[in-house]
CSV table of C-alpha atoms in Angstrom, one decimal:
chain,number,residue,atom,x,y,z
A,9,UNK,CA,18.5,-9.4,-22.9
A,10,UNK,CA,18.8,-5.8,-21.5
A,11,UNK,CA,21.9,-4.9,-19.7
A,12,UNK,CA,20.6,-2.8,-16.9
A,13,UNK,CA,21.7,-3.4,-14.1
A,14,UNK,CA,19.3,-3.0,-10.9
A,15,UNK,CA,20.7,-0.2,-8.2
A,16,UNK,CA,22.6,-2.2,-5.4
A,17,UNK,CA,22.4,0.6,-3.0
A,18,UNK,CA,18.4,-0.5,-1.4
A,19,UNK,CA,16.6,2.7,-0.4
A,20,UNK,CA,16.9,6.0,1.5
A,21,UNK,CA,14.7,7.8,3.2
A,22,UNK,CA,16.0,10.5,4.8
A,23,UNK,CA,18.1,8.6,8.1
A,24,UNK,CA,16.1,5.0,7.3
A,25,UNK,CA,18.1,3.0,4.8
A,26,UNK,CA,16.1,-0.5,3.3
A,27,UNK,CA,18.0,-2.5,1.6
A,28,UNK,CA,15.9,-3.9,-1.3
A,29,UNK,CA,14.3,-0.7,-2.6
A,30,UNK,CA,10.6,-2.4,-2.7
A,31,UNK,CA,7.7,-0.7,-0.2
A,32,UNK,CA,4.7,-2.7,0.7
A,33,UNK,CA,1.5,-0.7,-0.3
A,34,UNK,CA,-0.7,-0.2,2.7
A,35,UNK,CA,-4.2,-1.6,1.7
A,36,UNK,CA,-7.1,-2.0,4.4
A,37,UNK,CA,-7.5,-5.2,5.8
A,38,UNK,CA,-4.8,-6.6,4.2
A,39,UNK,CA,-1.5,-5.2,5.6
A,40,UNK,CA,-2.1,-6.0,8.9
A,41,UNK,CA,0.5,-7.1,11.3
A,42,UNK,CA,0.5,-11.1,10.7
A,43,UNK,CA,0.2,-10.2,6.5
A,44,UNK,CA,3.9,-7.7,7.1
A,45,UNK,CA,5.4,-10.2,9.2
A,46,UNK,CA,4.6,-13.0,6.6
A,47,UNK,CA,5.7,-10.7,3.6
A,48,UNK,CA,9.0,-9.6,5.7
A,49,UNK,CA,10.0,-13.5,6.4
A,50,UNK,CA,10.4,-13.5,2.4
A,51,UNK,CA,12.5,-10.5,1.7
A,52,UNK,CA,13.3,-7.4,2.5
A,53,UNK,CA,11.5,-4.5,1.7
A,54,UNK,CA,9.2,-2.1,4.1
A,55,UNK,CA,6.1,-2.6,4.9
A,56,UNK,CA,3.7,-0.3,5.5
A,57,UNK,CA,0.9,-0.7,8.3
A,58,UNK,CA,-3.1,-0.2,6.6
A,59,UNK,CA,-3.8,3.3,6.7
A,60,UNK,CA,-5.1,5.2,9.5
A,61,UNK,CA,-6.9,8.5,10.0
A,62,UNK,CA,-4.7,11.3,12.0
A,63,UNK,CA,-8.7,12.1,13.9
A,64,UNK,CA,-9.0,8.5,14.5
A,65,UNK,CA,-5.5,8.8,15.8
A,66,UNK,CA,-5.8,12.2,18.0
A,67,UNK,CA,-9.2,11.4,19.3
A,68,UNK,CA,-8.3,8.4,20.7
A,69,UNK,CA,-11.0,5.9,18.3
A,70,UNK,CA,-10.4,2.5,20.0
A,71,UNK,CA,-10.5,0.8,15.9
A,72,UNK,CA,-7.9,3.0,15.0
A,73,UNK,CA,-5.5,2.3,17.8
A,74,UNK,CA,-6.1,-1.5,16.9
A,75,UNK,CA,-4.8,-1.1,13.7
A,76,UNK,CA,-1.7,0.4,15.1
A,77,UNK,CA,-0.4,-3.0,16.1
A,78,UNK,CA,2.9,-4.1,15.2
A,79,UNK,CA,4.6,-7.9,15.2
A,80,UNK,CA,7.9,-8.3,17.9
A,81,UNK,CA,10.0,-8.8,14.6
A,82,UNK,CA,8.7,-5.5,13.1
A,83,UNK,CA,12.1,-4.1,13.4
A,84,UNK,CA,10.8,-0.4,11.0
A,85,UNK,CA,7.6,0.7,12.2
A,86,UNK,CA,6.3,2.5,8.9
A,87,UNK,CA,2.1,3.9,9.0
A,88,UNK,CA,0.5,5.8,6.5
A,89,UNK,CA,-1.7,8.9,7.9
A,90,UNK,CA,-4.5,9.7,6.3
A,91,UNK,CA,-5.9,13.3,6.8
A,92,UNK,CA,-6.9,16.8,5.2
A,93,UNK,CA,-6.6,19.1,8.3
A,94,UNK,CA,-3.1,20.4,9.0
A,95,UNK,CA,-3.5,20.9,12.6
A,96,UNK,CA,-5.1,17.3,13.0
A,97,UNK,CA,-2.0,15.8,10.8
A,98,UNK,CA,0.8,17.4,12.9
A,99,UNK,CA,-0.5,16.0,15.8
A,100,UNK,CA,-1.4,12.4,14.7
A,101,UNK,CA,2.7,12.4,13.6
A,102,UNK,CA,3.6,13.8,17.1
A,103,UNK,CA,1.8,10.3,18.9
A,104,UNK,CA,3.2,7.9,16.2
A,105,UNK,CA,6.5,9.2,16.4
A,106,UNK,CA,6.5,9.7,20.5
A,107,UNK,CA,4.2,7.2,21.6
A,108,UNK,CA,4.6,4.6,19.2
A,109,UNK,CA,7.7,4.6,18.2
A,110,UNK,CA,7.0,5.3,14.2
A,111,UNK,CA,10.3,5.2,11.9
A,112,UNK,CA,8.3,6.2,9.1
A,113,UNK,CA,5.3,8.0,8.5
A,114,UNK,CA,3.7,8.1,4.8
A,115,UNK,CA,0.9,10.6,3.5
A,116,UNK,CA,-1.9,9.1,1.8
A,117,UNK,CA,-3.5,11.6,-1.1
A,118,UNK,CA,-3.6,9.3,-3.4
A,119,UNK,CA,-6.8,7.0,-2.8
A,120,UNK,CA,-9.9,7.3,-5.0
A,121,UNK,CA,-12.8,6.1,-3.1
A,122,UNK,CA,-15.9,8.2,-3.7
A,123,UNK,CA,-16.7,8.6,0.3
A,124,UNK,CA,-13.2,10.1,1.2
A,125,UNK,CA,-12.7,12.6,-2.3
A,126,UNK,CA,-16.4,13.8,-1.7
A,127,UNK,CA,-15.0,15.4,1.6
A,128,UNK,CA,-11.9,16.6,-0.1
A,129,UNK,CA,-9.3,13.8,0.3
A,130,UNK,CA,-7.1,11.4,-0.8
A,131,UNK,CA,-6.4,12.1,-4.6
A,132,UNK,CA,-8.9,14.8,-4.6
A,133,UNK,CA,-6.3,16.9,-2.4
A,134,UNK,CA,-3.5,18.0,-4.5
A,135,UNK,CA,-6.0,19.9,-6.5
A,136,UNK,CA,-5.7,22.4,-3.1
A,137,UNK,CA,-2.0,23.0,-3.5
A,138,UNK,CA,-1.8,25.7,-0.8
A,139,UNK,CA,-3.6,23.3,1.3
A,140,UNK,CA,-1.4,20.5,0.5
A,141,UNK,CA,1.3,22.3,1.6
A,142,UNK,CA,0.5,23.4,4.6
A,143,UNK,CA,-0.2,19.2,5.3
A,144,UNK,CA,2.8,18.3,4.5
A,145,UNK,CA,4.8,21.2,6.6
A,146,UNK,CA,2.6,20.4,9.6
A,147,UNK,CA,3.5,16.1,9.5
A,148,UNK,CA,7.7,17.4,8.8
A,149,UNK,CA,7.6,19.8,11.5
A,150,UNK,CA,6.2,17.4,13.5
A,151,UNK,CA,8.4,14.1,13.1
A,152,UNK,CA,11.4,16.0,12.5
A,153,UNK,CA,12.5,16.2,15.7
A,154,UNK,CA,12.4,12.1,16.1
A,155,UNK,CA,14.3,12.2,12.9
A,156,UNK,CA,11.6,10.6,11.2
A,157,UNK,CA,11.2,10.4,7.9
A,158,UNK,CA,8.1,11.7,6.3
A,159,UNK,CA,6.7,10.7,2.6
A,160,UNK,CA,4.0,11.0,0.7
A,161,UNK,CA,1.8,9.1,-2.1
A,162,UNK,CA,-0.3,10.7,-4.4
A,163,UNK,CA,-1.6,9.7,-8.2
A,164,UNK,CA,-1.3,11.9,-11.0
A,165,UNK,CA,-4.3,13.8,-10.8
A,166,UNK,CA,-7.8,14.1,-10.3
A,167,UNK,CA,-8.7,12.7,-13.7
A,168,UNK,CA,-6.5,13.7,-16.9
A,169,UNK,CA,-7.9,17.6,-17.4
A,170,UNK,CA,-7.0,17.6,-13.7
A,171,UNK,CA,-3.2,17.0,-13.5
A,172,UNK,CA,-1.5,17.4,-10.0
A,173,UNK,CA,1.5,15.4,-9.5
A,174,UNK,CA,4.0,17.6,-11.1
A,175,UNK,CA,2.8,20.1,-8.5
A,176,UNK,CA,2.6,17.9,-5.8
A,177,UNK,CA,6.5,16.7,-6.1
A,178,UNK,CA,7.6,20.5,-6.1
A,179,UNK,CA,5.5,21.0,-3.2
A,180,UNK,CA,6.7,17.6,-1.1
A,181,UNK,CA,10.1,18.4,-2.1
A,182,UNK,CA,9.6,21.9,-0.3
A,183,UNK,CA,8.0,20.7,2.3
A,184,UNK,CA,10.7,18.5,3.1
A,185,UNK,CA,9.5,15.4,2.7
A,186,UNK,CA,11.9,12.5,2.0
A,187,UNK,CA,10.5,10.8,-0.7
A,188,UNK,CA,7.5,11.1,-3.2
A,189,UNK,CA,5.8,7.5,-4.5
A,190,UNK,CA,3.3,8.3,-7.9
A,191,UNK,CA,0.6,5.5,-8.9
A,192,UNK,CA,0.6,6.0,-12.7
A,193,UNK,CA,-3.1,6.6,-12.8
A,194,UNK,CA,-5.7,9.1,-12.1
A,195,UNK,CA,-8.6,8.7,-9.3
A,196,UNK,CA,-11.4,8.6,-12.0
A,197,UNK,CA,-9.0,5.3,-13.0
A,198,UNK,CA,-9.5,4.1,-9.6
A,199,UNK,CA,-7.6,0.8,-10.4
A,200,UNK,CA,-8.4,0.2,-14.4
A,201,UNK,CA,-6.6,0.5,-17.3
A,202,UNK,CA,-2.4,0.6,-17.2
A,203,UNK,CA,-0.7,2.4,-15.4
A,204,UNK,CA,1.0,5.3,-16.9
A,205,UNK,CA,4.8,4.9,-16.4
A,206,UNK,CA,5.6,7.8,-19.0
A,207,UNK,CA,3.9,10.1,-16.0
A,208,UNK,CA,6.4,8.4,-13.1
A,209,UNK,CA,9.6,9.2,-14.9
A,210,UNK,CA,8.4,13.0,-15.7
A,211,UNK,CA,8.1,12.9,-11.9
A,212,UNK,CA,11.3,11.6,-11.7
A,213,UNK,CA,12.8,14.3,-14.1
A,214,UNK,CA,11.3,16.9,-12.0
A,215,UNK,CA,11.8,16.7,-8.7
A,216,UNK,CA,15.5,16.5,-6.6
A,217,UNK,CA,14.0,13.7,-4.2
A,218,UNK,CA,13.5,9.9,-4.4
A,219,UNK,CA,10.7,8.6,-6.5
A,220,UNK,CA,8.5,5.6,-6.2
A,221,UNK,CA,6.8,4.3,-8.5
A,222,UNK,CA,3.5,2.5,-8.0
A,223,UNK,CA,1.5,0.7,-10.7
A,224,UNK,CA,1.0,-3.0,-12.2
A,225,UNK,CA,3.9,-4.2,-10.5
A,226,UNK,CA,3.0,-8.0,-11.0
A,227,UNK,CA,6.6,-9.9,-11.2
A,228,UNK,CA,9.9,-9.0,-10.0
A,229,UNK,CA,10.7,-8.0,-13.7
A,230,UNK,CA,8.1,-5.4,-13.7
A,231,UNK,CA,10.0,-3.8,-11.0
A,232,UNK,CA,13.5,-3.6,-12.7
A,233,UNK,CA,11.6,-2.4,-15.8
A,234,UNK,CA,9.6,0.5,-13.9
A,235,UNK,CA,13.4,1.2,-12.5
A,236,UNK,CA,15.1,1.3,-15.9
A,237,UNK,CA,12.2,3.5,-17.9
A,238,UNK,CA,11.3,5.5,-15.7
A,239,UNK,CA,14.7,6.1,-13.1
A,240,UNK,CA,12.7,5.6,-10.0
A,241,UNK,CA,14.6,4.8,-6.5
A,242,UNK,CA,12.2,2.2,-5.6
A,243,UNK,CA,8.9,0.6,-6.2
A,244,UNK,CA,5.6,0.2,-4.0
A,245,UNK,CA,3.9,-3.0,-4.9
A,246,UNK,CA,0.3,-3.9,-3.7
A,247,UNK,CA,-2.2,-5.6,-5.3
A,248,UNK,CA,0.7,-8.1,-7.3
A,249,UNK,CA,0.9,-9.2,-3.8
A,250,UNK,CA,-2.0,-10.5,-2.8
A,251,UNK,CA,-1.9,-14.2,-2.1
A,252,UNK,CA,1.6,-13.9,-3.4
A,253,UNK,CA,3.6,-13.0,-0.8
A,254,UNK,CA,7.0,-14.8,-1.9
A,255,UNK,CA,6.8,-12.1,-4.5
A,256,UNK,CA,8.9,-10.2,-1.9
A,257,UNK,CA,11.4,-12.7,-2.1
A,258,UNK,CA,11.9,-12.5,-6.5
A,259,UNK,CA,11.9,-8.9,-5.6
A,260,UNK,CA,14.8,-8.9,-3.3
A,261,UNK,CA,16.6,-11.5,-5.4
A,262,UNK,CA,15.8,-9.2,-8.6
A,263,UNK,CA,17.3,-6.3,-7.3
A,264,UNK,CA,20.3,-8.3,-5.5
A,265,UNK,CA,21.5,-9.2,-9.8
A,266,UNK,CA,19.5,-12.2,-10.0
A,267,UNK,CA,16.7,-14.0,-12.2
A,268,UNK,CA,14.4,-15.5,-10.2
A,269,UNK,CA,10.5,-16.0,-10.3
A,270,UNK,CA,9.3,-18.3,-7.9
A,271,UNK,CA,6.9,-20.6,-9.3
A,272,UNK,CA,5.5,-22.6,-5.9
A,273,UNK,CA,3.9,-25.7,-6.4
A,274,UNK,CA,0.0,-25.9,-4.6
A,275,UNK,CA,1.8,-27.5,-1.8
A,276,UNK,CA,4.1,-25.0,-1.2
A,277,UNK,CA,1.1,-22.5,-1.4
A,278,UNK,CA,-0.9,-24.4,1.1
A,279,UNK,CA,2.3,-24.1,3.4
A,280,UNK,CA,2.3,-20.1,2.7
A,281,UNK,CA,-1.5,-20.4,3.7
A,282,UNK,CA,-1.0,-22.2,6.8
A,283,UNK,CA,1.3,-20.0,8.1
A,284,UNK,CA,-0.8,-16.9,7.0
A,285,UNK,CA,-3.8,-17.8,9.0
A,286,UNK,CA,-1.6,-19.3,12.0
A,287,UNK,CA,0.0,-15.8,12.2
A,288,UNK,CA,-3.7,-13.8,12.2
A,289,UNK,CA,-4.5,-16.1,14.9
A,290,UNK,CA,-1.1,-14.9,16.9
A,291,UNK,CA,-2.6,-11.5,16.3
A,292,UNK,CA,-6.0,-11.4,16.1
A,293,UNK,CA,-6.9,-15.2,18.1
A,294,UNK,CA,-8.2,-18.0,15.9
A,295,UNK,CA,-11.9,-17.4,15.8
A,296,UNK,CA,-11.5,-13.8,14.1
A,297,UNK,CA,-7.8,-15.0,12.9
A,298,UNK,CA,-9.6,-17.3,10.6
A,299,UNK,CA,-12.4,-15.5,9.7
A,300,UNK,CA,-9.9,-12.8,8.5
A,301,UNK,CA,-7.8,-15.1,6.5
A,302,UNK,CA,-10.9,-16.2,4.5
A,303,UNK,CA,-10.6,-12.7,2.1
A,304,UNK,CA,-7.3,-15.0,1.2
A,305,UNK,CA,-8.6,-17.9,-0.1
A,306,UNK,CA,-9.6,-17.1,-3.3
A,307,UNK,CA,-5.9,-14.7,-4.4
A,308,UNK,CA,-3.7,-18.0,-2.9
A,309,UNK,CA,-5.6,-20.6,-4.8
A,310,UNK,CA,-5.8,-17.9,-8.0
A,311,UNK,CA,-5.1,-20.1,-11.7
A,312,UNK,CA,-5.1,-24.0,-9.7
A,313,UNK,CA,-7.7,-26.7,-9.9
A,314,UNK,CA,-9.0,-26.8,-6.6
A,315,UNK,CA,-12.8,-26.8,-7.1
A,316,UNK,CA,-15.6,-24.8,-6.0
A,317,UNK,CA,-16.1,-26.8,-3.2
A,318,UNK,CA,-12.6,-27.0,-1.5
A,319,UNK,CA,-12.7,-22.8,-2.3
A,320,UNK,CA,-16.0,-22.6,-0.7
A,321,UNK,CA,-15.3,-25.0,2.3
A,322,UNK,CA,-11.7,-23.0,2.5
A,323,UNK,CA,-13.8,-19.6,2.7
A,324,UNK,CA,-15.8,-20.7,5.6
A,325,UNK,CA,-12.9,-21.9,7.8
A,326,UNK,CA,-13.4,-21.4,11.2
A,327,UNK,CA,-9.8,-22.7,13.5
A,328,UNK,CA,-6.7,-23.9,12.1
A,329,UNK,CA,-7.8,-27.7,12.5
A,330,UNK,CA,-10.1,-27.2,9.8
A,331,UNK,CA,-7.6,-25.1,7.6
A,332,UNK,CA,-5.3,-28.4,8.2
A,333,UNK,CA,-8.0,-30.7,7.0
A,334,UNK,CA,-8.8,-28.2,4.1
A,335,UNK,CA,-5.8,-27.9,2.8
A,336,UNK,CA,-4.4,-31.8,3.0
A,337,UNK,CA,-6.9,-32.5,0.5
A,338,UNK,CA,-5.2,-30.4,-2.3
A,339,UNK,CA,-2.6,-31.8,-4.7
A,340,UNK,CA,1.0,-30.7,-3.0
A,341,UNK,CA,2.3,-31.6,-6.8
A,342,UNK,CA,-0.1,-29.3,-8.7
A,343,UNK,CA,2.6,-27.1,-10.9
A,344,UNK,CA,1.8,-23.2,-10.1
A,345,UNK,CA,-0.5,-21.9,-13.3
A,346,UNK,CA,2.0,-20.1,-15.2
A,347,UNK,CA,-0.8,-18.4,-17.2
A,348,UNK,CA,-1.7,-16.5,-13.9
A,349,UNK,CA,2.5,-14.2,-14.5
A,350,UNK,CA,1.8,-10.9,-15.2
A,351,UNK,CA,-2.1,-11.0,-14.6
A,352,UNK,CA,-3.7,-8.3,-13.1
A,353,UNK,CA,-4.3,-9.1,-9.3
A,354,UNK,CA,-7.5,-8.0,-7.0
A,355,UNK,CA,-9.6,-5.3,-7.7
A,356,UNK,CA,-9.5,-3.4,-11.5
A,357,UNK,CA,-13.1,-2.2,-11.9
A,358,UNK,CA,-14.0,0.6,-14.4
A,359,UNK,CA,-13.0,4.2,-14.8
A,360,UNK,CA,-15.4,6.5,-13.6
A,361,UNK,CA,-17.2,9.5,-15.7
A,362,UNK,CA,-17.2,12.0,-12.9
A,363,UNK,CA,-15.4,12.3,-9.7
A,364,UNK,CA,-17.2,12.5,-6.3
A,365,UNK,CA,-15.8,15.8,-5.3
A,366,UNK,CA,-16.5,18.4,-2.9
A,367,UNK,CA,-18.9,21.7,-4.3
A,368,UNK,CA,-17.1,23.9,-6.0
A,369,UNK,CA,-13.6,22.0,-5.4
A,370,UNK,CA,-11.9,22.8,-8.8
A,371,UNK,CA,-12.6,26.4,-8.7
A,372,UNK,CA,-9.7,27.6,-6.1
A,373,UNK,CA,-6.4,25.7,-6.4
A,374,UNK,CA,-5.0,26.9,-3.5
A,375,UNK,CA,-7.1,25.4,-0.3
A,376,UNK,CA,-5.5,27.0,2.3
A,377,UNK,CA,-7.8,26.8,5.6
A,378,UNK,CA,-10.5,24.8,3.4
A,379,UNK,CA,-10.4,21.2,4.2
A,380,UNK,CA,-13.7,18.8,5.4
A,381,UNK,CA,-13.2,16.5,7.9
A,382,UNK,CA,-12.7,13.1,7.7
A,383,UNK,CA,-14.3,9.9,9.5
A,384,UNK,CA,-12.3,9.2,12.4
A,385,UNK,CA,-12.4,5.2,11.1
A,386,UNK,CA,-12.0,6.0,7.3
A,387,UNK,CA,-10.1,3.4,6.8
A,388,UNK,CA,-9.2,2.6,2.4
A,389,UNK,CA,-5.8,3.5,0.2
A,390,UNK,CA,-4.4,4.5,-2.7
C-alpha cells in the first residue's frame, strides 16, 4: 500500500479555487448543461461546458449561443474556446467574460479530428509557436480585466517526430495563462494506445504553473496515481466518465483521504439514468431531451445483462414515461460488472499514419499572422 498522500488543498486557477482538484473534459454533446449538473450533484470538481468556436461566438451563430447554456446551480461558469485567429479569440473571451458571466475560459489545441487540424487547429497548432502565442496573449489580455482565469489544453505533439508540449507550457506560462492540462498522447493517437504519463510529469518539471494531466483516467485510483508519478495539480477526466458519472463522487472522496469505488448496483444505475434524461428534458424539453439521452444508453448499461432488446428498446426512447417502463424491467439487484474497472471507456480507434494538416504546415514553426479559419459550428475536443 503506497503512502502518498493526495494534495488536500483542491485547485487554483489564478483567483478560482475548486476544491477537489478534478476538471470535467469538455466533449461535444456530452457536457451539456443537464450532463454538468448531473456530474456536479456527485462531487465536486469543475465542469467544463462542450467546446465552442470564438467565430461561432463573435458572429453571433444561433448553435453556438445554444450551447452556451448554463443550469441555475452552475455556480463556476467554465467554456472552452476553440479558435486559431488571435483577433477572433480575444474577442470571443471579451463576450463570455462580459456578457456571460464566464469564470473560466479554457483553450482547446489539443483535439485531433482530421477536419479542424487540416485548417490548422486543435493539436495541429502548437507546431506554430509564434502563432500560439500571440492566441494565448490575445484570450489573457482579454479576460484579464474580469479576473478570469484563462487555461489551455493541448497534447504532446503532432505525432512523436513532431513534439510541442514542452514549448507549448513555456509559451502558456508567458502568456500568462493560469494553468496548462497535457493529454499524454499525440493527435496521430487520436484516442488509442496509453497514454503517456512519463510526458505529463516532464511537463510538470518544466514549467512554474499548474499542470493537468489528462489520459486513461478510468477510477479514482488512476487519478491519485497520475498525481503521485507525475506531480500534477489536478486531473481532467473525460471519457472514464461516460455513463459513470458517480465517478465524480470516488474522485472527490479519493482526493478527500479516502478508499472508495462506488460499485452501483443496475438499480442504482437506472436511478442515475432517470435523472439524466429527466434533467435533458429540463434543458432541452422531453422530445429532443430523450432523443439526446439515447447516445447514453449503451456507456450506463456497459458490462450488465440487459439484453439486446431492452438496449435497443432503451435507444429508441421517446418521453420519460417510456424511459420509466424501460427501465422497471431491469434487475435493481444486478451487482455492477466488476470486470468493466479500469476498462477503456468510449471511443479508442486506431492511430493514424499521416496527419491531416494544412500545406506546408511543418515547414515554419513560428505562424505568426498564418492561421485558416475555422467553421463557425466546429464543434469536437481534445
Amino acid at each position: 500500500m503506497s503512502s502518498f498522500a493526495p494534495p488536500a488543498q483542491g485547485l487554483t486557477l489564478g483567483p478560482l479555487r475548486v476544491d477537489t482538484p478534478v476538471v470535467l473534459a469538455p466533449m461535444a454533446g456530452i457536457t451539456n448543461a443537464a450532463y454538468r449538473r448531473l456530474c456536479a450533484e456527485q462531487g465536486a470538481g469543475l465542469y467544463v461546458c462542450e467546446m465552442i468556436t470564438s467565430r461561432g461566438l463573435v458572429e453571433g451563430d444561433q448553435h453556438t449561443k445554444d450551447m452556451l447554456v448554463f443550469d441555475e446551480l452552475e455556480t463556476i461558469r467554465s467554456v472552452q474556446l476553440y479558435g486559431s485567429d488571435p483577433v477572433y479569440v480575444g474577442k470571443a473571451a471579451e463576450i463570455l467574460c462580459g456578457e456571460y458571466g464566464v469564470a473560466h475560459i479554457d483553450l482547446n489545441f489539443g483535439c485531433p479530428v482530421p477536419k479542424v487540424t487540416r485548417k490548422g487547429g486543435g493539436g495541429a497548432l502548437p507546431w506554430k509557436r509564434g502563432l500560439l502565442g500571440e492566441i494565448l496573449e490575445r484570450a489573457v489580455a482579454a479576460a484579464t480585466p474580469y479576473d478570469v482565469p484563462v487555461t489551455m489544453k493541448t497534447r504532446k505533439g503532432i505525432d512523436e517526430d513532431h513534439l510541442t508540449y514542452l514549448d507549448a507550457g513555456r509559451i502558456a506560462q508567458e502568456s500568462g495563462c493560469a494553468a496548462i492540462a497535457l493529454h499524454g498522447r499525440t493527435v496521430a493517437q487520436a484516442y488509442s494506445g496509453a497514454a503517456d504519463w512519463d510526458a505529463i510529469a516532464a511537463l510538470v518539471e518544466h514549467v512554474d504553473i499548474p499542470v493537468l494531466g489528462n489520459g486513461d483516467v478510468w477510477e479514482a485510483a488512476d487519478a491519485l496515481r497520475m498525481v503521485e508519478q507525475t506531480g500534477v495539480a489536478g486531473v481532467v477526466v473525460g471519457r472514464g466518465c461516460l455513463g459513470r458519472p458517480w465517478l465524480f463522487r470516488d474522485l472527490a472522496a479519493a482526493f478527500a483521504g479516502e478508499q472508495v469505488a462506488t460499485l452501483p448496483a443496475l438499480g442504482e444505475v437506472a436511478a442515475m439514468m432517470r435523472r439524466h434524461a429527466e434533467l435533458l428534458c429540463q434543458h432541452l424539453g422531453e422530445e429532443r431531451g430523450c432523443k439526446e439521452f439515447r447516445k447514453h444508453v449503451s456507456w450506463y448499461l456497459k458490462g450488465f445483462g440487459a439484453g439486446g432488446e431492452m438496449r435497443r428498446s432503451l435507444g429508441l426512447v421517446d418521453s420519460l414515461a417510456a424511459l420509466d417502463r424501460l427501465l422497471a424491467d431491469l434487475d435493481p439487484a444486478e451487482p455492477f460488472p466488476v470486470r468493466e474497472l479500469g476498462a477503456p471507456r468510449g471511443r479508442q480507434g486506431s492511430p493514424r499514419a499521416r496527419v491531416a494538416l494544412p500545406e506546408g504546415w511543418l515547414d515554419d514553426a513560428d505562424g505568426r499572422g498564418r492561421h485558416v479559419q475555422e467553421d463557425a459550428d466546429e464543434t469536437t475536443g481534445g
